[in-house]
Tab-separated table of C-alpha atoms in Angstrom:
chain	number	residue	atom	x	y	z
A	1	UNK	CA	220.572	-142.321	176.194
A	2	UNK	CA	216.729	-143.613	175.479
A	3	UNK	CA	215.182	-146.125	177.100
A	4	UNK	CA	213.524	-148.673	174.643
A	5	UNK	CA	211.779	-150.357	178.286
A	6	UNK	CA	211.557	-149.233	181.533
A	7	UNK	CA	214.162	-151.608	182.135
A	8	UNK	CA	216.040	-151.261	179.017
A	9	UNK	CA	218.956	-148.860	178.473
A	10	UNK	CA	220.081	-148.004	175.006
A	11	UNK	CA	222.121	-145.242	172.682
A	12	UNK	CA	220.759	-143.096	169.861
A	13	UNK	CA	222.838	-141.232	167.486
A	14	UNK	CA	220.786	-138.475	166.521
A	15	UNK	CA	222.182	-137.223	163.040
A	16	UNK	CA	219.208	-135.323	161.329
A	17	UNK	CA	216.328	-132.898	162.710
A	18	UNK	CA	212.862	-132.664	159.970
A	19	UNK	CA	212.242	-128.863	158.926
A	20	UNK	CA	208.261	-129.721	158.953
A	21	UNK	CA	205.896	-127.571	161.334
A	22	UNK	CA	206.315	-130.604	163.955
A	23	UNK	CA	210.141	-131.052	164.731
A	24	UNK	CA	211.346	-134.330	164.853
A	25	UNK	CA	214.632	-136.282	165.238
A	26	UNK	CA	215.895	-139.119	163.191
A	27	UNK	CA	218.081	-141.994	164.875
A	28	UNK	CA	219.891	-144.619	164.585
A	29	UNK	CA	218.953	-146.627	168.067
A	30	UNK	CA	220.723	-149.556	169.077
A	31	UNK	CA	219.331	-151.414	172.810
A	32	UNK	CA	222.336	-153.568	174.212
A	33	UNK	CA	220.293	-156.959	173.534
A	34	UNK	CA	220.466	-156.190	169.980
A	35	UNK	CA	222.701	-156.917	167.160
A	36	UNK	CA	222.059	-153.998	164.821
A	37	UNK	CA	220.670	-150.705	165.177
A	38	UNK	CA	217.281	-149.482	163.863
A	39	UNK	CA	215.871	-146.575	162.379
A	40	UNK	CA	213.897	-144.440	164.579
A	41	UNK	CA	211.412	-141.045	164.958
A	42	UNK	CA	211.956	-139.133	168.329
A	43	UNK	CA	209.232	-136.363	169.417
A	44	UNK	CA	211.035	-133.317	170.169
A	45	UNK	CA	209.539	-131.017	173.450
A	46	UNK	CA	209.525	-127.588	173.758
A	47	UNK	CA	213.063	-127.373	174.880
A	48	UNK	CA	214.066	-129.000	171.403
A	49	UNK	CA	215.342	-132.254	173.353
A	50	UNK	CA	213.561	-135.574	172.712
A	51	UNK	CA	211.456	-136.314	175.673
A	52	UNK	CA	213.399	-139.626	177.465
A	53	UNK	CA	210.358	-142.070	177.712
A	54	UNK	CA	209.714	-145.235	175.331
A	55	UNK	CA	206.599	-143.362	174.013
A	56	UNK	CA	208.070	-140.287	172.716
A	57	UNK	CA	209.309	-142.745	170.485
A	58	UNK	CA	208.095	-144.196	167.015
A	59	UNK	CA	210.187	-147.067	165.617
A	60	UNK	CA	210.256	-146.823	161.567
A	61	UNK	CA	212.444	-149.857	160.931
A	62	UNK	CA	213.105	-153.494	162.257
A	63	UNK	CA	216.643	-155.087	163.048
A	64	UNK	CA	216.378	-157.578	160.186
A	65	UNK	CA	216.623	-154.925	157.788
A	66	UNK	CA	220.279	-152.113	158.726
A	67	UNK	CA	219.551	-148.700	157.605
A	68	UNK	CA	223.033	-146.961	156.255
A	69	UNK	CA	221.547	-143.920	154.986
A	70	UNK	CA	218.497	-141.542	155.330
A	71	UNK	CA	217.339	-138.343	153.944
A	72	UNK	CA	214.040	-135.918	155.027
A	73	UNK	CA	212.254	-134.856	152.396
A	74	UNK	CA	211.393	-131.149	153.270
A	75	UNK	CA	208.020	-131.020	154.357
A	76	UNK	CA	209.070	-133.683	157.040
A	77	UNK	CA	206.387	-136.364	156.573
A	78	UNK	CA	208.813	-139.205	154.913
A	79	UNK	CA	212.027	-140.361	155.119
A	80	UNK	CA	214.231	-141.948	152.198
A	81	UNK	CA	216.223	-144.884	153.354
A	82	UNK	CA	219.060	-147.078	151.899
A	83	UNK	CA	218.938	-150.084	153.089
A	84	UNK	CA	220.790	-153.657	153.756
A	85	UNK	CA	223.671	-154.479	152.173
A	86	UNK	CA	222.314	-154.429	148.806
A	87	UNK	CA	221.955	-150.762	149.351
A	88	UNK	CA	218.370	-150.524	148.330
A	89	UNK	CA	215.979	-147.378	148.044
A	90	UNK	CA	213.081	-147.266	150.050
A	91	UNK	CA	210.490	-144.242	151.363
A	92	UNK	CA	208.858	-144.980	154.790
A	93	UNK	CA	206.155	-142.083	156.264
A	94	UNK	CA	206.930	-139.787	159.784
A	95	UNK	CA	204.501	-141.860	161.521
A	96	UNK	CA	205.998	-145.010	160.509
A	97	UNK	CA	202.602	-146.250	158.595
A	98	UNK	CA	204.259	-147.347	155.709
A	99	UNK	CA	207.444	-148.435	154.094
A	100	UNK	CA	207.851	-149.357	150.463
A	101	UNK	CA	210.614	-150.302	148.203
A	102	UNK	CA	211.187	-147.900	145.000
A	103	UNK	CA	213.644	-149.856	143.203
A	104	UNK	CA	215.249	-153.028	143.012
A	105	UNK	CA	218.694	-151.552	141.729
A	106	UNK	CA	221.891	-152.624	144.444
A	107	UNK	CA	224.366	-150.371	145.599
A	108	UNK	CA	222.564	-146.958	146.002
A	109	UNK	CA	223.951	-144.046	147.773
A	110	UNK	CA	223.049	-140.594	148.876
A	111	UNK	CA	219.534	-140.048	148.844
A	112	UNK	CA	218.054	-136.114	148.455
A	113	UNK	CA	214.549	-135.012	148.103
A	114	UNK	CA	213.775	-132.269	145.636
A	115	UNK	CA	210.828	-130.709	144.078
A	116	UNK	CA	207.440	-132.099	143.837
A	117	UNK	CA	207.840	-135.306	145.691
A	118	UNK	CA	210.847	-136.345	143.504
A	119	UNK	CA	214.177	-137.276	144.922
A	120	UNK	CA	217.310	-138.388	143.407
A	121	UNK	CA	220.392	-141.764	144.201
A	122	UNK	CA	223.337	-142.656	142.760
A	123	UNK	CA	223.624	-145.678	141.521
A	124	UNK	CA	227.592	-146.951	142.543
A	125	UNK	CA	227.551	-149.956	140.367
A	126	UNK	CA	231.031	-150.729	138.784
A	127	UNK	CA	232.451	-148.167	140.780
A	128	UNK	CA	235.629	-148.569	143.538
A	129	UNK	CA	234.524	-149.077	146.965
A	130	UNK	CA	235.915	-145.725	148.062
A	131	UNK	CA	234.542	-143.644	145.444
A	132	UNK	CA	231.227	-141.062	145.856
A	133	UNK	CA	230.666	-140.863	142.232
A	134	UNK	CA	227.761	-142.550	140.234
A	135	UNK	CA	225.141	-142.390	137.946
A	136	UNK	CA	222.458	-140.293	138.973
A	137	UNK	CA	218.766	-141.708	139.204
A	138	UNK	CA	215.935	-139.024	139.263
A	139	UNK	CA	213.202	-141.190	141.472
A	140	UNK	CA	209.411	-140.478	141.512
A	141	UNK	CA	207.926	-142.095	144.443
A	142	UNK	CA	204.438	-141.942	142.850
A	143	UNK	CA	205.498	-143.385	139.398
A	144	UNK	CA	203.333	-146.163	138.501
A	145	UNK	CA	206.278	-148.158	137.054
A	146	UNK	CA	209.062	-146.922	139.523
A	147	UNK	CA	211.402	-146.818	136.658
A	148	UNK	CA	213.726	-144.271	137.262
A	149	UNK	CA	215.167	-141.500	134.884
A	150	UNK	CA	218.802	-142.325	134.535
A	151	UNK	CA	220.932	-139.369	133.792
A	152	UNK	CA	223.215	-140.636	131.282
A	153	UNK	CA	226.863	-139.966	130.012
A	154	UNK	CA	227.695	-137.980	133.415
A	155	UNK	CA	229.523	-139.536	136.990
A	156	UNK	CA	228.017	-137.038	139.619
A	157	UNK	CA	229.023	-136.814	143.263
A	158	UNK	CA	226.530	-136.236	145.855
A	159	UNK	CA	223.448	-133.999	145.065
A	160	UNK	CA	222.607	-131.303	146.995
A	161	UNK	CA	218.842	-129.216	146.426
A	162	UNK	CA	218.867	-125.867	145.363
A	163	UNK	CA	215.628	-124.958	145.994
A	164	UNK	CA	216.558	-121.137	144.159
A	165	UNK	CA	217.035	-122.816	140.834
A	166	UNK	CA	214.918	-125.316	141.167
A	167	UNK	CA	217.565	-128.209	140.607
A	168	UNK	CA	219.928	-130.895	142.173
A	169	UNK	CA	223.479	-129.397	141.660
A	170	UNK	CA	226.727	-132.039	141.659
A	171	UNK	CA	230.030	-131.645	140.851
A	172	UNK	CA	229.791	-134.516	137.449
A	173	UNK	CA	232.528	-135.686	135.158
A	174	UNK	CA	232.303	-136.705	131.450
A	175	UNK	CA	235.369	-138.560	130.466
A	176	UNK	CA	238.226	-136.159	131.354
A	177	UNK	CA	236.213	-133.251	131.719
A	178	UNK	CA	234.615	-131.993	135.295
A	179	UNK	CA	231.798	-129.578	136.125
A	180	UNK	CA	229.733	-128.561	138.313
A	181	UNK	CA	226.071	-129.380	136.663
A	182	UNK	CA	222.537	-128.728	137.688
A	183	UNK	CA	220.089	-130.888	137.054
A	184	UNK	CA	216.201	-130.638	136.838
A	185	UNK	CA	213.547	-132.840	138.007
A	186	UNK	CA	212.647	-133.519	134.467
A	187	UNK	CA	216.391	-134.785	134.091
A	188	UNK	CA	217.454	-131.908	131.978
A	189	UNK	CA	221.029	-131.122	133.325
A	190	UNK	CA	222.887	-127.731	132.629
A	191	UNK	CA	226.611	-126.721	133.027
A	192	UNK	CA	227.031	-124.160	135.725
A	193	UNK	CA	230.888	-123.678	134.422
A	194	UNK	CA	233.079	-123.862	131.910
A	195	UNK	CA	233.946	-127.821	131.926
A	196	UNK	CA	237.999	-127.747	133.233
A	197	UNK	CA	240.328	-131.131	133.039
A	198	UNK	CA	241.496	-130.496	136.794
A	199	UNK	CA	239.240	-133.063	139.059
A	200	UNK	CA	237.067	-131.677	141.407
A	201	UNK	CA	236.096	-132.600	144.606
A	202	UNK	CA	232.645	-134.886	145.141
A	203	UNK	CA	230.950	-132.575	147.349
A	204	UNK	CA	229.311	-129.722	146.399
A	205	UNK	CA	227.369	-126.821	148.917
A	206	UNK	CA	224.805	-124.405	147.987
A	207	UNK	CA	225.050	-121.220	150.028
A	208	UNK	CA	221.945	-119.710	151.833
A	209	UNK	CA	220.712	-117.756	148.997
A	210	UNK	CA	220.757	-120.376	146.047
A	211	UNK	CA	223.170	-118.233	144.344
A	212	UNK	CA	226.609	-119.663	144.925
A	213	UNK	CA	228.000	-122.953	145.042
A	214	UNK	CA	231.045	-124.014	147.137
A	215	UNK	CA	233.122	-126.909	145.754
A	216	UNK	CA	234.716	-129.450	148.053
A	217	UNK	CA	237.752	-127.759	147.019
A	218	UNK	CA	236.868	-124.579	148.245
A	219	UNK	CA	236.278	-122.977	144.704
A	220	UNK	CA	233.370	-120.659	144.363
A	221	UNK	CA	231.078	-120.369	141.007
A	222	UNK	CA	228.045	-117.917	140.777
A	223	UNK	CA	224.877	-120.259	139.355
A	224	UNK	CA	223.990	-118.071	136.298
A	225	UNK	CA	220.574	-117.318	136.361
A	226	UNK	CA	217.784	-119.968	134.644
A	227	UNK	CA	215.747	-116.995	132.795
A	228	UNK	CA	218.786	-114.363	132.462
């Protein structure tokens, strides 16, 4: 529990700690005179607990606008949100200076940074409610035309960094076929197995050392090497 007043109880759900040289904690916060929950920064102290005073705390996002989704990028300084029920992409800084809107494309899903700034979405248009595949957006927050690079022909689950390889890896299907594909920042993609007509799980994990990836069905591929 946080208070948001000194007379003012509330609940956090704290779901994601920043990697950056200053920890922080993301949460959803939610005072009981509210309707919806916001999106806030908590300071972390030296025992790795955010401190339980209103000005440990720096609120990133207002109640008019839910936040369903959030991602760190890894140096810790912003935050990727998805937004509303549109489900739109926007980038707000640590300290909660600004917050800007990268694309007006509904019904995105599963923000992850990635190298140089760059992060990727899916885009879930057209596809059942339940479902975790999509088209894949490569996003550059400083593109001057925020068009994104739309990886095309492929349905990709959830994208997961691999900072090793230097690439998103998803499971992806392509008609009938599945794979598990990596995929650069330029938007290149690359197999990383023989394609197989048995469906694969959405989820994909990368292991500690970049070199393995565990499928959501518990099947384990070796990523082959970019320069063998």
């Amino acid at each position: 529990r946080t208070p948001s007043s000194p007379h003012d109880g509330g609940l956090a759900l704290v779901s994601q700690v920043s990697s950056g040289p200053a920890p922080q904690i993301v949460a959803w916060y939610q005072a009981p005179a509210e309707a919806t929950s916001s999106l806030r920064i908590l300071r972390v102290n030296r025992a790795g607990w955010p401190r339980s005073r209103p000005e440990s705390q720096q609120r990133l996002t207002r109640t008019g606008g839910s936040v369903v989704e959030f991602a760190w990028d890894s140096a810790g300084r912003q935050v990727a949100l998805i937004c509303g029920k549109e489900r739109r992409l926007r980038v707000v800084a640590a300290d909660g200076s600004r917050l800007w809107e990268l694309s007006d494309r509904d019904k995105l899903a599963f923000p992850c940074w990635g190298k140089d700034g760059k992060l990727t979405v899916l885009d879930r248009t057209g596809t059942a409610p339940t479902s975790e595949f999509g088209r894949l957006l490569v996003v550059d927050p400083r593109s001057r035309d925020g068009r994104p690079t739309v990886i095309p022909n492929l349905q990709c689950g959830p994208p997961v960094w691999n900072a090793a390889s230097d690439e998103w890896l998803c499971a992806a299907r392509d008609g009938r076929q599945w794979r598990v594909a990596g995929v650069s920042a330029r938007g290149a993609v690359r197999p990383l197995m023989p394609p197989t007509a048995s469906p694969l799980g959405s989820r994909v994990y990368c292991l500690h050392d970049g070199k393995q990836v565990v499928f959501f069905q518990s099947l384990r591929y070796r990523v082959p090497d970019r320069n063998p």
